[in-house]
XYZ file of C-alpha atoms in Angstrom:
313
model
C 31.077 55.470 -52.701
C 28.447 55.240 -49.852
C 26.503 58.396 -49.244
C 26.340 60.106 -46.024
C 22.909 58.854 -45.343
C 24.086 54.886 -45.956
C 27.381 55.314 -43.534
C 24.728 56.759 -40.998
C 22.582 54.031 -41.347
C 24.981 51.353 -40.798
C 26.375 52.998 -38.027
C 23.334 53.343 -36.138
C 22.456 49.328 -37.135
C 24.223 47.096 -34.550
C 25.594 44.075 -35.701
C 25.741 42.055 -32.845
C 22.865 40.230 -31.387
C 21.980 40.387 -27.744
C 24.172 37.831 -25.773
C 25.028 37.454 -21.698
C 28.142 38.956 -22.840
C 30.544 35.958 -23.585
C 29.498 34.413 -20.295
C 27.964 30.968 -21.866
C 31.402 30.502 -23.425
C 32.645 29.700 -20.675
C 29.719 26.389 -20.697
C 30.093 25.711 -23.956
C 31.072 22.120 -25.323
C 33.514 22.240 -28.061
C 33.145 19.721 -30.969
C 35.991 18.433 -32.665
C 34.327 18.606 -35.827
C 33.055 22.205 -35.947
C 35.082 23.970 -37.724
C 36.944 26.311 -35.376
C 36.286 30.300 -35.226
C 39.127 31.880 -37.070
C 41.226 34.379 -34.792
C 40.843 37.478 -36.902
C 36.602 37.351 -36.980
C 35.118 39.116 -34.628
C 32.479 38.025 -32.037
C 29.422 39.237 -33.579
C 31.093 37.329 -37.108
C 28.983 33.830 -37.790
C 31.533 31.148 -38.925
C 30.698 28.600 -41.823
C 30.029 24.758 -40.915
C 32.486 22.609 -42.815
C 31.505 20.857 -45.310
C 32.061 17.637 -44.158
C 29.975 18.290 -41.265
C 26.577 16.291 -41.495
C 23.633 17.575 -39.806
C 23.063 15.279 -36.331
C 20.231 13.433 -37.113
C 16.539 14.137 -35.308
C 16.355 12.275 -31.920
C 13.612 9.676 -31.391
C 10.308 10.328 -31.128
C 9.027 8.366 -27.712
C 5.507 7.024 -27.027
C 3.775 9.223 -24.366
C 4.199 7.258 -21.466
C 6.957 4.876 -22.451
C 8.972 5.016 -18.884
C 11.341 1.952 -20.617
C 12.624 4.302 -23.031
C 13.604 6.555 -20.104
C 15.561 3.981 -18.363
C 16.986 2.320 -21.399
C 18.509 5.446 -22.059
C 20.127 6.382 -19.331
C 17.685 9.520 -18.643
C 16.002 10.289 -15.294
C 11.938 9.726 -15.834
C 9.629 12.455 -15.099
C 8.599 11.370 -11.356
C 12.455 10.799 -10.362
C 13.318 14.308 -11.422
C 10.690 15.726 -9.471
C 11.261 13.714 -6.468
C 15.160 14.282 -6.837
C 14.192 17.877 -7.495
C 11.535 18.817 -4.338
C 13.616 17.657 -1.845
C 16.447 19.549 -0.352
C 20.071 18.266 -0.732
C 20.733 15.015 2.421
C 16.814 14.990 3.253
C 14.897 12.175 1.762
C 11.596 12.213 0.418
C 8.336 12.721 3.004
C 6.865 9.146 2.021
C 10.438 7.747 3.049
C 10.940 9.259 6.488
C 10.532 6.537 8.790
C 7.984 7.186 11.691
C 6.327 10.413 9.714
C 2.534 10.966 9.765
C 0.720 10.796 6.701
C -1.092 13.797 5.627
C -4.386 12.587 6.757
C -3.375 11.717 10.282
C -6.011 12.312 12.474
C -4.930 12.710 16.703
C -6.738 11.047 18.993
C -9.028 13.735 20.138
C -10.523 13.810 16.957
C -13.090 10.900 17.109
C -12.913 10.469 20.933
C -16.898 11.162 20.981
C -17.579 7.633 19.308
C -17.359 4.934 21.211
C -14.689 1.931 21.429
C -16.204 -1.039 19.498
C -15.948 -4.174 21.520
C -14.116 -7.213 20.770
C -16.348 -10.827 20.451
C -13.310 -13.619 20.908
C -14.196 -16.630 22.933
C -11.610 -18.947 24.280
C -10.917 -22.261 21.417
C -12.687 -20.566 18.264
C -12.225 -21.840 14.543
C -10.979 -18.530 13.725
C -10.694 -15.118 14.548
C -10.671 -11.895 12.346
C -8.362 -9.044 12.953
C -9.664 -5.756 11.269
C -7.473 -2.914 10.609
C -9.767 -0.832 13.524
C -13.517 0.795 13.603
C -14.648 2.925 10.588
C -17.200 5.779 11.892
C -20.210 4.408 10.808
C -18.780 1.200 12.945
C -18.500 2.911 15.524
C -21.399 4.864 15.583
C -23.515 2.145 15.046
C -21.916 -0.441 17.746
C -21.353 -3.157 15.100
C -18.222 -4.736 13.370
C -17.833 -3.707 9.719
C -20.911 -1.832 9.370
C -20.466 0.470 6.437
C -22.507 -0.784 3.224
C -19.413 -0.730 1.201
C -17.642 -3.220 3.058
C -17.367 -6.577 2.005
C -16.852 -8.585 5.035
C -20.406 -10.244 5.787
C -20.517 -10.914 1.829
C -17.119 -12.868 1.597
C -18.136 -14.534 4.521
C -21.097 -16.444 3.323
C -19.742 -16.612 -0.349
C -16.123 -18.743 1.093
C -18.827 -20.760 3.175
C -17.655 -19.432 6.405
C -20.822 -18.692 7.624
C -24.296 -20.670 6.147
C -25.668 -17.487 5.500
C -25.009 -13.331 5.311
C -24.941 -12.243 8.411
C -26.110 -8.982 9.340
C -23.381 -6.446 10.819
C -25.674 -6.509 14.379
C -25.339 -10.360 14.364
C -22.088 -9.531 14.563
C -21.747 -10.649 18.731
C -23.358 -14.685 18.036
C -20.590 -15.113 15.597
C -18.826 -17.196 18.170
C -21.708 -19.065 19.417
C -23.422 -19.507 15.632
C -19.979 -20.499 13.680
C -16.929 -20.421 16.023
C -15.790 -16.936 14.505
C -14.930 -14.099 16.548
C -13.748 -10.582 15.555
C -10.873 -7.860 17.179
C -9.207 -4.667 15.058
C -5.386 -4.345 15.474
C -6.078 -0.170 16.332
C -9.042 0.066 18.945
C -10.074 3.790 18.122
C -11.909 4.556 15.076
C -11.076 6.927 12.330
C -12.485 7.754 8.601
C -9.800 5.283 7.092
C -6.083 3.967 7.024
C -4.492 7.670 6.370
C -5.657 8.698 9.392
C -3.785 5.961 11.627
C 0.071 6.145 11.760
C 2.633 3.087 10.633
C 3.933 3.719 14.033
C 0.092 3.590 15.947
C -0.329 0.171 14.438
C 3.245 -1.108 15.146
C 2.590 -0.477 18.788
C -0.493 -2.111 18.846
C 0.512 -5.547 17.358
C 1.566 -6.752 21.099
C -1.631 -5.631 22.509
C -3.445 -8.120 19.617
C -0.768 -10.696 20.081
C -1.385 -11.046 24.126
C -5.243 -11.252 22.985
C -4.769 -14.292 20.052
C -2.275 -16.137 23.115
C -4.914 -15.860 25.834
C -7.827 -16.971 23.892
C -5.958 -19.279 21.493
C -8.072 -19.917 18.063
C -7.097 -22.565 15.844
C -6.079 -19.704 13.204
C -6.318 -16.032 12.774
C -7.190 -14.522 9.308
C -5.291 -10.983 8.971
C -8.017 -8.824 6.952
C -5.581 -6.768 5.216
C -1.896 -6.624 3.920
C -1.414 -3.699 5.386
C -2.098 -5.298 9.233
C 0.279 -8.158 8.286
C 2.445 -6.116 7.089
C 2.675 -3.788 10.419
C 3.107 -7.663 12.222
C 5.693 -8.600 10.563
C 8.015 -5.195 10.534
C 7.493 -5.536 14.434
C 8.496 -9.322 14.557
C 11.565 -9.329 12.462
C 12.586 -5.245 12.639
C 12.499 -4.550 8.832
C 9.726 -4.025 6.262
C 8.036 -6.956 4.561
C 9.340 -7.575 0.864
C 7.293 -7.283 -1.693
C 8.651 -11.186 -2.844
C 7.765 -12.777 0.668
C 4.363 -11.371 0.767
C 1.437 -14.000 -0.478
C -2.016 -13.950 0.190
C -2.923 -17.139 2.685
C -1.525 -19.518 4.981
C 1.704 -18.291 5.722
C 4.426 -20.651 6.897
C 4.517 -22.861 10.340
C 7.029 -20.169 11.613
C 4.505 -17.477 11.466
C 2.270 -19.117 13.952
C 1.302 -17.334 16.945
C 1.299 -19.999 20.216
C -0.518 -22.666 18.611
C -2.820 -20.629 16.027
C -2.023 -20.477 12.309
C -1.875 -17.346 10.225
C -4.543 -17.151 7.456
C -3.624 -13.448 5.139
C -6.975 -12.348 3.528
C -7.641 -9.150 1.447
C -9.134 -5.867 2.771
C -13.168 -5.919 2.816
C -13.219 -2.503 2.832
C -14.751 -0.644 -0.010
C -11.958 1.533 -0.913
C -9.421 -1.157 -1.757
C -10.198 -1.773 -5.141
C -6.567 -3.158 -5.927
C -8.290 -6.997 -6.387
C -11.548 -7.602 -8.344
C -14.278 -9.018 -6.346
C -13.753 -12.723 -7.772
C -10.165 -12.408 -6.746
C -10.710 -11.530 -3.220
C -13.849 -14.250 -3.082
C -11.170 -16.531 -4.350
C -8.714 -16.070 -1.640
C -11.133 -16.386 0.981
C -12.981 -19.458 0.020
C -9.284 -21.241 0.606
C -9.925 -20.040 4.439
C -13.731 -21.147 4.193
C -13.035 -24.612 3.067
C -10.770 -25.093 5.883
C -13.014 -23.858 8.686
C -15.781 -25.862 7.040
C -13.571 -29.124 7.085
C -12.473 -28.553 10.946
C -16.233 -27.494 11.725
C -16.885 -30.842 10.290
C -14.385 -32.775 12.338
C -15.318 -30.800 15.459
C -18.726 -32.092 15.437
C -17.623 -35.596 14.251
C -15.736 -35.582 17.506
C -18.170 -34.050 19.468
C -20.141 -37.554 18.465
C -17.396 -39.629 19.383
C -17.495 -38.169 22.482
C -20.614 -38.739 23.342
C -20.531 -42.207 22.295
C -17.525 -43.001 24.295
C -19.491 -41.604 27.298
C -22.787 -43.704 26.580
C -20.155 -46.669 26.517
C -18.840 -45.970 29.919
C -22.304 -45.796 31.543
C -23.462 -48.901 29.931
């Protein structure tokens, strides 16, 4: 028989364990194969696992950073839950609002102290260069892609486009020197791209398509997918696909009046998506054409002449 002191013990020792009182019942998923809780035990009771149930087996260990195994099985990957997640219910995501400013925008106002660089296109050149627009040191200095960083005067003389590296102040007898001329898509300067909005350079496009029909260069070489990419959403109303996009000549229907379209990378520093022999790759395609048509320019010039000497005679 239990003493006094025992029956006080186990009356003042609780045999439940803390719960949410029944509440996550009403949650719960009930397996077929657990055994079920018998009526007559009470809630606090623990019920036996039959014996025929076998313990589930220990889920796969995934690689860190295996996103396949995500999507193979059916589970949401760390970056979709948090963008499913941070946004509230019928909004989309920030980056997929269509006209929104990206967190770097910069107004206006902001560099309106610097001055507006100045375009060098002459009427009949080889080609002409459209930049995205004026970096500050650009600006500040007066000169087209004049930032150290930026590749532009390099890839020039490496795709034989110009005999030599020109300096960024040479930058106005391009079109006497080689044919070449330069123009940005956005005419006011800012630190970089983040600071310009999709819908700034969408406007602009007609502004740099009047220029390319009025002065009419055999070919235009976009310096940047993101410029061509701005062209072509305002041409056809939709975004450029990530399949139709090629660096290059683009097709006959892309031409603008009579000049062909010529897509080059970005000189500038910061885009380090292509190594340097990849970009010098892409533009010596451009270079060996504007050599070849410098070459038949001047063989015509001779004919020219010739045919003139001829009628004199």
């Amino acid at each position: 028989m239990a003493t006094e002191k025992d029956s006080r013990t186990n009356a003042e020792s609780p045999t439940e364990q803390p719960s949410f009182n029944g509440k996550l019942e009403e949650f719960s998923y009930d397996d077929p194969r657990r055994a079920r809780r018998s009526p007559g035990l009470s809630k606090g009771a623990e019920t036996t696992p039959s014996a025929d149930l076998k313990p589930a087996s220990p889920a796969p260990k995934r690689k860190a950073g295996d996103i396949r195994s995500f999507l193979t099985a059916g589970a949401t990957t760390p970056s979709q839950a948090s963008s499913s997640t941070s946004s509230p219910p019928g909004k989309r995501a920030r980056r997929e609002v269509k006209g929104k400013k990206s967190p770097g925008y910069a107004p206006p106002e902001k560099y309106a102290h610097l001055n507006l660089l100045p375009d060098t296109l002459e009427d009949g050149l080889l080609c002409a260069f459209v930049g995205l627009n004026p970096g500050i040191m650009t600006a500040a200095r007066g000169h087209a892609y004049a930032h150290p960083s930026n590749l532009f005067w390099k890839l020039l003389h490496t795709s034989g486009l110009t005999p030599r590296r020109f300096h960024p102040t040479e930058d106005r007898t391009l079109p006497a020197l080689c044919s070449l001329g330069n123009t940005n898509i956005v005419a006011r300067p800012t630190r970089d791209q983040s600071e310009l909005s999709k819908s700034e350079m969408d406007d602009s496009v007609d502004t740099l398509v009047a220029k390319l029909l009025r002065f009419k260069p055999e070919a235009v070489c976009i310096v940047g997918k993101g410029i061509w990419e701005s062209m072509f959403r305002t041409k056809y109303g939709r975004p450029l696909a990530r399949k139709e996009f090629k660096y290059g000549w683009q097709g006959s229907k892309e031409d603008i009046g009579c000049t062909r379209v010529f897509v080059a990378t970005s000189t500038s520093g910061l885009a380090a998506s292509l190594t340097l022999e990849e970009k010098e790759a892409i533009w010596k395609e451009l270079g060996d054409w504007v050599q070849m048509r410098r070459a038949e320019r001047v063989l015509r010039a001779v004919d020219v002449k010739l045919e003139e000497s001829a009628t004199l005679v």
